[in-house]
Coordinates of N, CA and C in Angstrom, one line a residue:
Chain A
X1459 N 4.8 -29.1 -11.5 CA 3.4 -29.1 -11.1 C 2.7 -27.9 -11.7
X1460 N 1.4 -27.8 -11.5 CA 0.6 -26.8 -12.1 C 0.8 -25.4 -11.5
X1461 N 1.1 -25.4 -10.2 CA 1.3 -24.2 -9.5 C 2.4 -24.3 -8.5
X1462 N 2.6 -23.2 -7.7 CA 3.6 -23.2 -6.7 C 3.1 -24.0 -5.5
X1463 N 3.9 -24.9 -5.0 CA 3.5 -25.7 -3.8 C 4.4 -25.4 -2.6
X1464 N 3.8 -25.4 -1.4 CA 4.6 -25.2 -0.2 C 4.3 -26.2 0.8
X1465 N 5.3 -26.7 1.5 CA 5.1 -27.7 2.6 C 6.0 -27.3 3.8
X1466 N 5.5 -27.6 5.0 CA 4.1 -28.0 5.3 C 3.1 -26.9 5.1
X1467 N 1.8 -27.2 5.2 CA 0.9 -26.1 5.1 C 0.8 -25.4 6.5
X1468 N 1.0 -26.2 7.5 CA 1.0 -25.7 8.9 C 2.2 -26.2 9.7
X1469 N 2.8 -25.4 10.5 CA 3.9 -25.8 11.3 C 3.8 -25.2 12.7
X1470 N 3.7 -26.0 13.7 CA 3.7 -25.5 15.1 C 5.0 -25.9 15.7
X1471 N 5.7 -25.0 16.3 CA 6.9 -25.3 17.0 C 7.1 -24.6 18.3
X1472 N 8.0 -24.9 19.0 CA 8.3 -24.2 20.3 C 9.4 -23.2 20.2
X1473 N 9.3 -22.2 21.0 CA 10.3 -21.1 21.0 C 11.7 -21.7 21.1
X1474 N 12.6 -21.3 20.3 CA 14.0 -21.7 20.3 C 14.3 -22.9 19.4
X1475 N 13.3 -23.5 18.8 CA 13.5 -24.6 17.9 C 13.9 -24.1 16.5
X1476 N 14.4 -25.0 15.6 CA 14.7 -24.7 14.3 C 13.6 -25.3 13.3
X1477 N 13.3 -24.5 12.3 CA 12.3 -25.0 11.3 C 12.8 -24.7 9.9
X1478 N 12.3 -25.6 9.0 CA 12.5 -25.5 7.6 C 11.2 -25.4 6.9
X1479 N 11.1 -24.5 5.9 CA 9.9 -24.4 5.1 C 10.3 -24.6 3.7
X1480 N 9.5 -25.3 2.9 CA 9.9 -25.7 1.6 C 9.0 -25.1 0.5
X1481 N 9.6 -24.7 -0.6 CA 8.8 -24.2 -1.7 C 9.2 -24.8 -3.0
X1482 N 8.2 -25.3 -3.7 CA 8.4 -25.9 -5.1 C 7.8 -24.9 -6.1
X1483 N 8.6 -24.2 -6.9 CA 8.1 -23.2 -7.8 C 7.5 -23.9 -9.0
X1484 N 6.8 -23.1 -9.9 CA 6.3 -23.6 -11.1 C 7.5 -24.0 -12.0
X1485 N 7.3 -25.2 -12.6 CA 8.4 -25.7 -13.4 C 8.9 -24.7 -14.5
X1486 N 10.2 -24.5 -14.6 CA 10.7 -23.6 -15.5 C 10.9 -22.2 -15.1
X1487 N 10.3 -21.8 -13.9 CA 10.4 -20.5 -13.4 C 11.8 -20.3 -12.8
X1488 N 12.5 -19.2 -13.3 CA 13.9 -19.1 -12.8 C 13.9 -18.2 -11.5
X1489 N 12.9 -17.3 -11.3 CA 12.9 -16.4 -10.2 C 12.0 -17.0 -9.1
X1490 N 12.5 -16.9 -7.8 CA 11.7 -17.4 -6.7 C 11.8 -16.3 -5.6
X1491 N 10.7 -16.1 -4.9 CA 10.6 -15.1 -3.9 C 10.0 -15.7 -2.6
X1492 N 10.4 -15.2 -1.5 CA 9.8 -15.5 -0.2 C 9.3 -14.2 0.4
X1493 N 8.0 -14.3 0.9 CA 7.4 -13.1 1.6 C 6.9 -13.7 3.0
X1494 N 6.6 -12.7 3.9 CA 6.0 -13.1 5.2 C 4.8 -12.2 5.4
X1495 N 3.7 -12.8 5.8 CA 2.5 -12.0 6.0 C 2.0 -12.2 7.5
X1496 N 1.9 -11.1 8.2 CA 1.3 -11.2 9.5 C -0.1 -10.8 9.4
X1497 N -0.9 -11.2 10.5 CA -2.3 -11.0 10.5 C -2.7 -9.6 10.2
X1498 N -3.6 -9.4 9.2 CA -4.1 -8.1 8.9 C -3.2 -7.2 8.1
X1499 N -2.0 -7.8 7.7 CA -1.1 -7.0 6.9 C -0.9 -7.5 5.5
X1500 N -0.3 -6.7 4.6 CA 0.1 -7.3 3.4 C 1.4 -8.0 3.5
X1501 N 1.7 -8.9 2.5 CA 3.0 -9.6 2.6 C 4.2 -8.7 2.5
X1502 N 5.2 -9.1 3.2 CA 6.5 -8.3 3.2 C 7.6 -9.2 2.6
X1503 N 8.4 -8.5 1.8 CA 9.4 -9.2 1.1 C 10.5 -9.7 2.0
X1504 N 11.0 -10.9 1.8 CA 12.1 -11.4 2.6 C 13.4 -11.6 1.7
X1505 N 13.3 -12.4 0.6 CA 14.4 -12.7 -0.2 C 14.0 -13.1 -1.6
X1506 N 14.9 -12.9 -2.6 CA 14.6 -13.2 -4.0 C 15.8 -13.9 -4.6
X1507 N 15.5 -15.0 -5.3 CA 16.5 -15.8 -6.0 C 16.3 -15.7 -7.5
X1508 N 17.4 -15.6 -8.1 CA 17.5 -15.7 -9.6 C 18.4 -16.9 -9.8
X1509 N 17.8 -18.0 -10.3 CA 18.6 -19.3 -10.4 C 18.9 -19.8 -9.0
X1510 N 20.2 -20.1 -8.8 CA 20.6 -20.6 -7.5 C 21.1 -19.5 -6.5
X1511 N 21.3 -18.3 -7.0 CA 21.8 -17.3 -6.1 C 20.8 -16.3 -5.6
X1512 N 21.0 -15.9 -4.3 CA 20.1 -14.9 -3.7 C 20.5 -13.5 -4.3
X1513 N 19.6 -13.0 -5.1 CA 19.9 -11.7 -5.8 C 19.6 -10.5 -4.9
X1514 N 18.7 -10.7 -3.9 CA 18.3 -9.6 -3.0 C 17.8 -10.3 -1.7
X1515 N 18.5 -10.1 -0.6 CA 18.1 -10.7 0.7 C 17.9 -9.6 1.7
X1516 N 17.6 -8.4 1.2 CA 17.5 -7.2 2.1 C 16.3 -7.3 3.0
X1517 N 15.3 -8.2 2.8 CA 14.2 -8.3 3.6 C 14.3 -9.3 4.8
X1518 N 15.4 -10.0 4.8 CA 15.5 -11.0 5.9 C 15.7 -10.2 7.2
X1519 N 14.9 -10.5 8.2 CA 14.9 -9.6 9.4 C 16.2 -9.6 10.3
X1520 N 16.8 -10.8 10.3 CA 18.1 -10.9 11.1 C 18.8 -12.2 10.7
X1521 N 19.9 -12.5 11.3 CA 20.7 -13.6 10.9 C 20.1 -15.0 11.3
X1522 N 19.0 -15.0 12.0 CA 18.3 -16.3 12.3 C 17.6 -16.9 11.0
X1523 N 17.4 -16.0 10.0 CA 16.7 -16.4 8.8 C 17.7 -16.6 7.7
X1524 N 17.5 -17.7 7.0 CA 18.4 -18.1 5.9 C 17.6 -18.9 4.9
X1525 N 18.0 -18.7 3.6 CA 17.3 -19.5 2.6 C 18.3 -19.9 1.5
X1526 N 17.9 -21.1 0.9 CA 18.8 -21.7 -0.1 C 18.0 -22.2 -1.3
X1527 N 18.6 -22.3 -2.4 CA 18.0 -22.8 -3.6 C 19.1 -23.5 -4.4
X1528 N 19.6 -24.6 -3.9 CA 20.9 -25.2 -4.4 C 20.9 -25.6 -5.9
X1529 N 19.7 -26.0 -6.4 CA 19.7 -26.5 -7.8 C 18.9 -25.6 -8.7
X1530 N 18.5 -24.4 -8.2 CA 17.8 -23.5 -9.0 C 16.3 -23.8 -9.1
X1531 N 15.8 -24.7 -8.3 CA 14.4 -25.1 -8.4 C 13.8 -24.9 -7.0
X1532 N 13.7 -26.0 -6.2 CA 13.2 -26.0 -4.9 C 14.0 -25.1 -4.0
X1533 N 13.3 -24.4 -3.1 CA 13.9 -23.5 -2.1 C 13.5 -23.9 -0.7
X1534 N 14.4 -23.7 0.2 CA 14.1 -23.9 1.6 C 14.4 -22.7 2.4
X1535 N 13.4 -22.2 3.2 CA 13.6 -21.1 4.1 C 13.9 -21.7 5.5
X1536 N 15.0 -21.3 6.1 CA 15.4 -21.9 7.4 C 15.4 -20.8 8.5
X1537 N 14.8 -21.1 9.6 CA 14.7 -20.2 10.7 C 15.3 -20.9 12.0
X1538 N 16.3 -20.3 12.5 CA 17.0 -20.8 13.7 C 16.4 -20.1 14.9
X1539 N 16.4 -20.8 16.1 CA 16.1 -20.2 17.4 C 14.8 -19.4 17.2
X1540 N 13.8 -20.1 16.8 CA 12.5 -19.4 16.5 C 12.0 -18.6 17.8
X1541 N 11.4 -17.5 17.4 CA 10.8 -16.6 18.5 C 9.3 -16.5 18.2
X1542 N 8.5 -16.1 19.2 CA 7.1 -16.0 19.0 C 6.7 -15.0 17.9
X1543 N 7.5 -13.9 17.8 CA 7.3 -12.9 16.8 C 7.5 -13.4 15.3
X1544 N 8.1 -14.6 15.2 CA 8.2 -15.2 13.9 C 6.9 -15.8 13.4
X1545 N 5.9 -15.9 14.2 CA 4.7 -16.5 13.8 C 4.0 -15.7 12.7
X1546 N 3.7 -16.3 11.6 CA 3.2 -15.6 10.4 C 2.9 -16.7 9.4
X1547 N 2.3 -16.2 8.2 CA 2.2 -17.0 7.1 C 3.4 -16.7 6.2
X1548 N 4.1 -17.7 5.8 CA 5.3 -17.5 4.9 C 4.9 -18.0 3.5
X1549 N 4.9 -17.0 2.6 CA 4.5 -17.2 1.2 C 5.7 -17.3 0.2
X1550 N 5.5 -18.2 -0.7 CA 6.6 -18.3 -1.7 C 5.9 -17.9 -3.1
X1551 N 6.7 -17.3 -4.0 CA 6.2 -17.0 -5.3 C 7.3 -17.3 -6.3
X1552 N 6.9 -17.5 -7.6 CA 7.9 -17.7 -8.6 C 7.4 -16.9 -9.8
X1553 N 8.4 -16.6 -10.7 CA 8.1 -16.0 -12.0 C 9.0 -16.5 -13.0
X1554 N 8.6 -16.4 -14.3 CA 9.3 -17.0 -15.4 C 10.6 -16.3 -15.7
X1555 N 10.8 -15.1 -15.5 CA 12.0 -14.4 -15.7 C 12.1 -13.3 -14.7
X1556 N 13.3 -12.6 -14.6 CA 13.5 -11.8 -13.5 C 13.2 -10.3 -13.6
X1557 N 12.8 -9.9 -14.8 CA 12.6 -8.4 -14.9 C 11.1 -8.1 -14.8
X1558 N 10.7 -7.8 -13.5 CA 9.4 -7.2 -13.3 C 8.2 -8.0 -13.9
X1559 N 8.3 -9.3 -13.9 CA 7.3 -10.2 -14.4 C 6.3 -10.6 -13.4
X1560 N 5.2 -11.1 -13.8 CA 4.1 -11.5 -12.9 C 4.6 -12.6 -12.0
X1561 N 4.2 -12.4 -10.7 CA 4.6 -13.4 -9.7 C 3.4 -14.2 -9.3
X1562 N 3.6 -15.5 -9.2 CA 2.6 -16.5 -8.9 C 2.9 -17.1 -7.5
X1563 N 1.9 -17.0 -6.7 CA 2.1 -17.4 -5.3 C 1.6 -18.8 -4.9
X1564 N 2.2 -19.4 -4.0 CA 1.8 -20.6 -3.4 C 0.8 -20.4 -2.3
X1565 N 0.3 -21.5 -1.7 CA -0.8 -21.3 -0.6 C -0.2 -20.9 0.7
X1566 N 1.1 -20.9 0.9 CA 1.7 -20.5 2.1 C 1.9 -21.5 3.2
X1567 N 2.8 -21.3 4.1 CA 2.9 -22.1 5.3 C 2.6 -21.2 6.5
X1568 N 1.7 -21.7 7.3 CA 1.4 -21.0 8.5 C 2.3 -21.5 9.6
X1569 N 3.1 -20.6 10.1 CA 4.1 -21.0 11.2 C 3.6 -20.4 12.5
X1570 N 3.5 -21.2 13.5 CA 3.1 -20.8 14.9 C 4.2 -21.2 15.8
X1571 N 4.7 -20.2 16.5 CA 5.8 -20.4 17.5 C 5.1 -20.2 18.9
X1572 N 5.1 -21.3 19.7 CA 4.5 -21.3 21.0 C 5.5 -20.8 22.1
Chain B
X271 N 11.4 5.5 0.7 CA 10.9 4.1 0.8 C 9.5 4.1 0.3
X272 N 9.2 3.1 -0.6 CA 7.9 3.0 -1.2 C 6.9 2.6 -0.2
X273 N 5.7 3.3 -0.2 CA 4.6 2.9 0.7 C 3.4 2.8 -0.2
X274 N 2.6 1.7 0.0 CA 1.4 1.5 -0.7 C 0.2 1.5 0.3
X275 N -0.8 2.3 -0.1 CA -2.0 2.4 0.8 C -3.2 2.0 0.0
X276 N -4.1 1.3 0.7 CA -5.4 0.9 0.0 C -6.5 1.4 0.9
X277 N -7.4 2.0 0.1 CA -8.6 2.6 0.8 C -9.9 2.1 0.0
X278 N -11.0 1.7 0.6 CA -11.1 1.6 2.1 C -10.5 0.3 2.6
X279 N -10.3 0.1 3.9 CA -9.8 -1.1 4.5 C -10.8 -2.2 4.4
X280 N -12.1 -1.9 4.4 CA -13.2 -2.9 4.3 C -14.3 -2.2 3.5
X281 N -15.1 -3.1 2.8 CA -16.2 -2.6 2.0 C -17.2 -3.7 2.0
X282 N -18.5 -3.3 2.2 CA -19.6 -4.3 2.1 C -20.6 -3.7 1.2
X283 N -21.0 -4.5 0.2 CA -21.9 -4.1 -0.9 C -23.0 -5.1 -1.1
X284 N -24.1 -4.7 -1.7 CA -25.1 -5.8 -2.1 C -24.7 -6.3 -3.4
X285 N -25.1 -7.6 -3.6 CA -24.9 -8.2 -4.9 C -25.4 -7.4 -6.1
X286 N -24.6 -7.4 -7.2 CA -25.0 -6.7 -8.4 C -24.4 -5.3 -8.5
X287 N -23.9 -4.8 -7.4 CA -23.3 -3.4 -7.4 C -22.0 -3.4 -8.1
X288 N -21.7 -2.3 -8.8 CA -20.4 -2.0 -9.4 C -19.6 -1.3 -8.3
X289 N -18.3 -1.6 -8.2 CA -17.5 -1.0 -7.1 C -16.1 -0.7 -7.5
X290 N -15.5 0.2 -6.8 CA -14.1 0.6 -7.1 C -13.2 0.4 -5.8
X291 N -12.1 -0.2 -6.0 CA -11.1 -0.3 -4.9 C -9.9 0.6 -5.3
X292 N -9.4 1.3 -4.3 CA -8.3 2.2 -4.6 C -7.0 1.8 -4.0
X293 N -5.9 2.2 -4.7 CA -4.6 1.9 -4.3 C -3.7 3.1 -4.6
X294 N -2.9 3.5 -3.7 CA -2.0 4.6 -4.0 C -0.6 4.3 -3.5
X295 N 0.4 4.8 -4.2 CA 1.8 4.5 -3.9 C 2.6 5.8 -3.9
X296 N 3.6 5.9 -3.1 CA 4.3 7.2 -2.9 C 5.4 7.5 -3.9
X297 N 6.0 6.4 -4.4 CA 7.1 6.6 -5.4 C 6.6 6.2 -6.8
X298 N 6.6 7.1 -7.7 CA 6.1 6.7 -9.0 C 7.0 6.0 -9.9
X299 N 8.2 5.7 -9.5 CA 9.2 5.0 -10.2 C 9.0 3.5 -10.1
X300 N 7.9 3.0 -10.7 CA 7.6 1.6 -10.6 C 7.8 0.9 -11.9
X301 N 8.0 -0.4 -11.9 CA 8.0 -1.2 -13.2 C 6.6 -1.7 -13.5
X302 N 5.8 -2.1 -12.5 CA 4.5 -2.6 -12.8 C 3.7 -2.6 -11.5
X303 N 2.4 -2.8 -11.6 CA 1.5 -2.9 -10.5 C 0.6 -4.2 -10.7
X304 N 0.5 -4.9 -9.6 CA -0.3 -6.1 -9.7 C -1.4 -6.1 -8.7
X305 N -2.6 -6.6 -9.1 CA -3.7 -6.8 -8.2 C -3.9 -8.2 -7.9
X306 N -4.1 -8.6 -6.6 CA -4.3 -9.9 -6.2 C -5.6 -10.1 -5.4
X307 N -6.0 -11.3 -5.3 CA -7.1 -11.7 -4.5 C -6.6 -12.7 -3.5
X308 N -7.1 -12.6 -2.2 CA -6.7 -13.5 -1.2 C -8.0 -14.0 -0.4
X309 N -8.2 -15.2 -0.5 CA -9.3 -15.8 0.3 C -8.8 -16.2 1.6
X310 N -9.7 -16.3 2.6 CA -9.3 -16.5 4.0 C -8.4 -17.8 4.1
X311 N -7.3 -17.7 4.7 CA -6.4 -18.9 4.9 C -5.8 -19.4 3.7
X312 N -5.8 -18.6 2.6 CA -5.2 -19.1 1.3 C -4.1 -18.1 0.9
X313 N -3.5 -18.6 -0.2 CA -2.4 -17.8 -0.8 C -3.0 -16.7 -1.7
X314 N -2.2 -16.0 -2.5 CA -2.6 -14.9 -3.3 C -2.9 -15.4 -4.7
X315 N -3.9 -15.0 -5.3 CA -4.2 -15.3 -6.7 C -4.1 -14.0 -7.5
X316 N -3.2 -14.0 -8.5 CA -3.0 -12.9 -9.4 C -4.2 -12.6 -10.2
X317 N -4.7 -11.3 -10.2 CA -5.8 -10.9 -11.0 C -5.4 -10.2 -12.3
X318 N -4.6 -9.2 -12.1 CA -4.2 -8.3 -13.2 C -2.8 -7.8 -13.0
X319 N -2.1 -7.6 -14.0 CA -0.7 -7.0 -14.0 C -0.7 -5.9 -15.0
X320 N -0.4 -4.7 -14.5 CA -0.3 -3.5 -15.4 C 1.2 -3.1 -15.5
X321 N 1.7 -3.1 -16.6 CA 3.1 -2.6 -16.8 C 3.1 -1.1 -16.7
X322 N 4.2 -0.5 -16.3 CA 4.3 1.0 -16.1 C 3.9 1.8 -17.3
X323 N 4.1 1.2 -18.5 CA 3.8 1.9 -19.7 C 2.3 1.8 -20.1
X324 N 1.6 1.0 -19.4 CA 0.1 0.8 -19.7 C -0.8 1.7 -18.8
X325 N -2.0 1.9 -19.3 CA -2.9 2.7 -18.6 C -4.0 1.8 -17.9
X326 N -4.3 0.6 -18.5 CA -5.3 -0.2 -17.9 C -5.2 -1.6 -18.5
X327 N -5.8 -2.5 -17.7 CA -5.9 -3.9 -18.1 C -7.3 -4.4 -17.7
X328 N -7.8 -5.3 -18.5 CA -9.2 -5.9 -18.3 C -9.1 -7.4 -18.3
X329 N -9.9 -8.0 -17.4 CA -10.1 -9.4 -17.4 C -11.5 -9.7 -16.9
X330 N -12.4 -10.1 -17.8 CA -13.7 -10.4 -17.4 C -14.4 -9.2 -16.8
X331 N -14.9 -9.3 -15.6 CA -15.6 -8.2 -14.9 C -14.7 -7.3 -14.2
X332 N -13.4 -7.5 -14.3 CA -12.4 -6.7 -13.6 C -11.7 -5.8 -14.6
X333 N -11.5 -4.5 -14.2 CA -10.7 -3.6 -14.9 C -9.8 -2.8 -14.0
X334 N -8.6 -2.8 -14.3 CA -7.6 -2.1 -13.4 C -7.0 -0.9 -14.2
X335 N -6.9 0.2 -13.6 CA -6.3 1.4 -14.3 C -5.0 1.8 -13.5
X336 N -4.1 2.5 -14.2 CA -2.9 2.9 -13.5 C -2.6 4.4 -14.0
X337 N -2.4 5.2 -13.0 CA -2.0 6.6 -13.3 C -0.6 6.7 -12.5
X338 N 0.4 6.4 -13.2 CA 1.7 6.4 -12.6 C 2.2 7.7 -12.0
X339 N 1.9 8.8 -12.8 CA 2.4 10.1 -12.4 C 1.7 10.6 -11.1
X340 N 0.5 10.2 -10.9 CA -0.2 10.6 -9.6 C -0.1 9.5 -8.6
X341 N 0.5 8.4 -8.9 CA 0.7 7.3 -7.9 C -0.6 6.6 -7.5
X342 N -1.5 6.4 -8.5 CA -2.8 5.8 -8.2 C -3.1 4.7 -9.1
X343 N -3.9 3.7 -8.5 CA -4.5 2.6 -9.3 C -5.9 2.4 -8.8
X344 N -6.8 2.0 -9.7 CA -8.1 1.5 -9.2 C -8.4 0.2 -9.8
X345 N -9.1 -0.6 -9.0 CA -9.7 -1.9 -9.5 C -11.2 -1.8 -9.5
X346 N -11.7 -1.9 -10.7 CA -13.2 -1.8 -10.9 C -13.8 -3.2 -11.0
X347 N -14.8 -3.5 -10.2 CA -15.4 -4.8 -10.3 C -16.9 -4.5 -10.7
X348 N -17.3 -5.1 -11.9 CA -18.6 -4.9 -12.4 C -19.5 -6.0 -11.9
X349 N -20.8 -5.6 -11.6 CA -21.8 -6.6 -11.3 C -21.3 -7.6 -10.2
X350 N -21.0 -7.1 -9.1 CA -20.3 -7.9 -8.0 C -21.2 -9.1 -7.7
X351 N -20.6 -10.2 -7.3 CA -21.2 -11.4 -6.9 C -20.7 -11.9 -5.5
X352 N -21.5 -12.7 -4.8 CA -21.0 -13.1 -3.4 C -19.6 -13.8 -3.5
X353 N -19.4 -14.5 -4.6 CA -18.1 -15.2 -4.8 C -16.9 -14.2 -5.0
X354 N -17.2 -12.9 -5.1 CA -16.1 -11.9 -5.2 C -15.6 -11.6 -3.8
X355 N -16.3 -12.0 -2.8 CA -15.9 -11.7 -1.4 C -14.5 -12.3 -1.1
X356 N -13.6 -11.4 -0.7 CA -12.2 -11.8 -0.5 C -11.5 -10.5 -0.1
X357 N -10.2 -10.6 0.2 CA -9.4 -9.4 0.4 C -8.6 -9.2 -0.9
X358 N -8.6 -7.9 -1.3 CA -7.9 -7.6 -2.5 C -6.7 -6.7 -2.2
X359 N -5.6 -7.2 -2.7 CA -4.3 -6.5 -2.4 C -3.7 -6.0 -3.7
X360 N -3.1 -4.8 -3.6 CA -2.3 -4.3 -4.7 C -0.9 -4.2 -4.3
X361 N 0.0 -4.4 -5.3 CA 1.4 -4.4 -5.0 C 2.2 -3.8 -6.2
X362 N 3.3 -3.1 -5.9 CA 4.1 -2.5 -7.0 C 5.5 -3.1 -7.0
X363 N 6.0 -3.2 -8.2 CA 7.5 -3.6 -8.3 C 8.2 -2.3 -8.5
X364 N 9.1 -2.1 -7.5 CA 9.9 -0.8 -7.5 C 11.0 -0.8 -8.5
X365 N 11.2 0.3 -9.1 CA 12.3 0.4 -10.1 C 13.6 0.0 -9.4
X366 N 14.4 -0.8 -10.1 CA 15.7 -1.3 -9.6 C 15.6 -2.4 -8.7
X367 N 14.4 -3.0 -8.5 CA 14.2 -4.1 -7.6 C 13.2 -5.1 -8.2
X368 N 13.3 -6.3 -7.8 CA 12.3 -7.3 -8.2 C 11.2 -7.5 -7.2
X369 N 11.3 -7.0 -6.0 CA 10.4 -7.3 -4.9 C 9.1 -6.5 -5.1
X370 N 8.0 -7.2 -4.6 CA 6.7 -6.5 -4.6 C 6.6 -5.8 -3.2
X371 N 6.0 -4.6 -3.3 CA 5.7 -3.9 -2.1 C 4.2 -3.8 -2.0
X372 N 3.6 -4.4 -1.0 CA 2.1 -4.5 -0.9 C 1.5 -3.5 0.0
X373 N 0.2 -3.2 -0.3 CA -0.7 -2.5 0.6 C -1.3 -3.6 1.6
X374 N -2.1 -3.0 2.5 CA -2.6 -3.9 3.5 C -3.9 -4.6 3.0
X375 N -4.4 -4.2 1.9 CA -5.6 -4.8 1.3 C -6.9 -4.2 1.7
X376 N -7.9 -4.5 0.9 CA -9.3 -4.1 1.1 C -10.1 -5.4 1.2
X377 N -10.8 -5.5 2.4 CA -11.6 -6.7 2.6 C -13.0 -6.4 2.0
X378 N -13.4 -7.1 1.0 CA -14.7 -7.0 0.3 C -15.6 -8.0 0.7
X379 N -16.8 -7.6 1.0 CA -17.9 -8.5 1.3 C -19.1 -8.2 0.4
X380 N -19.5 -9.1 -0.4 CA -20.7 -8.9 -1.3 C -21.8 -9.8 -0.8
X381 N -22.9 -9.1 -0.4 CA -24.0 -9.7 0.3 C -25.1 -10.1 -0.7
X382 N -25.5 -11.4 -0.6 CA -26.5 -11.9 -1.5 C -27.9 -11.2 -1.3

């Protein structure tokens, strides 16, 4: 596609439930990033993939968060046992190569945990 | 730990004014600096990317400068328009890492 796409655009869930958020990067981009943005804050890094492997997952807040990119294209961010504090906008970005290149962002998924 | 600060947090100007947004970072060991625009409820749109070896980049009415040694960048917007109203975020790529570290942004309102 022309840009990074993310689905769903909005997700409302109940505390304790499991959610999956999907990111489709720009075709041909080998690097993929997940960020989380809380209201009034800048995005915070979660995890970075180069190809299929997670090159840096230092931003994942705890073991309830996990992400995969099995074929080096689409990525899924998975959150287990959701908590109200997980409510935020989850942003995905991609870039054409991994050395400090320009990152292109998707529209985000707004997650609300009730 | 890299910290990025943007001043002011909010800015309101009349249409046609030239303006400057400021960004500072605590660790000068960066690969690049990127300026983004974010409209309410939307994702981020990349405006300009400055590599660490560069001093400035220009795109249309936008000009971004980088002074790596002092840990500062500015985004200059010429002849502002109501359509420029948005939140502007700066972010740096830290040396040895691919992740972007963001400031909290400057919310710009251009009044017609």
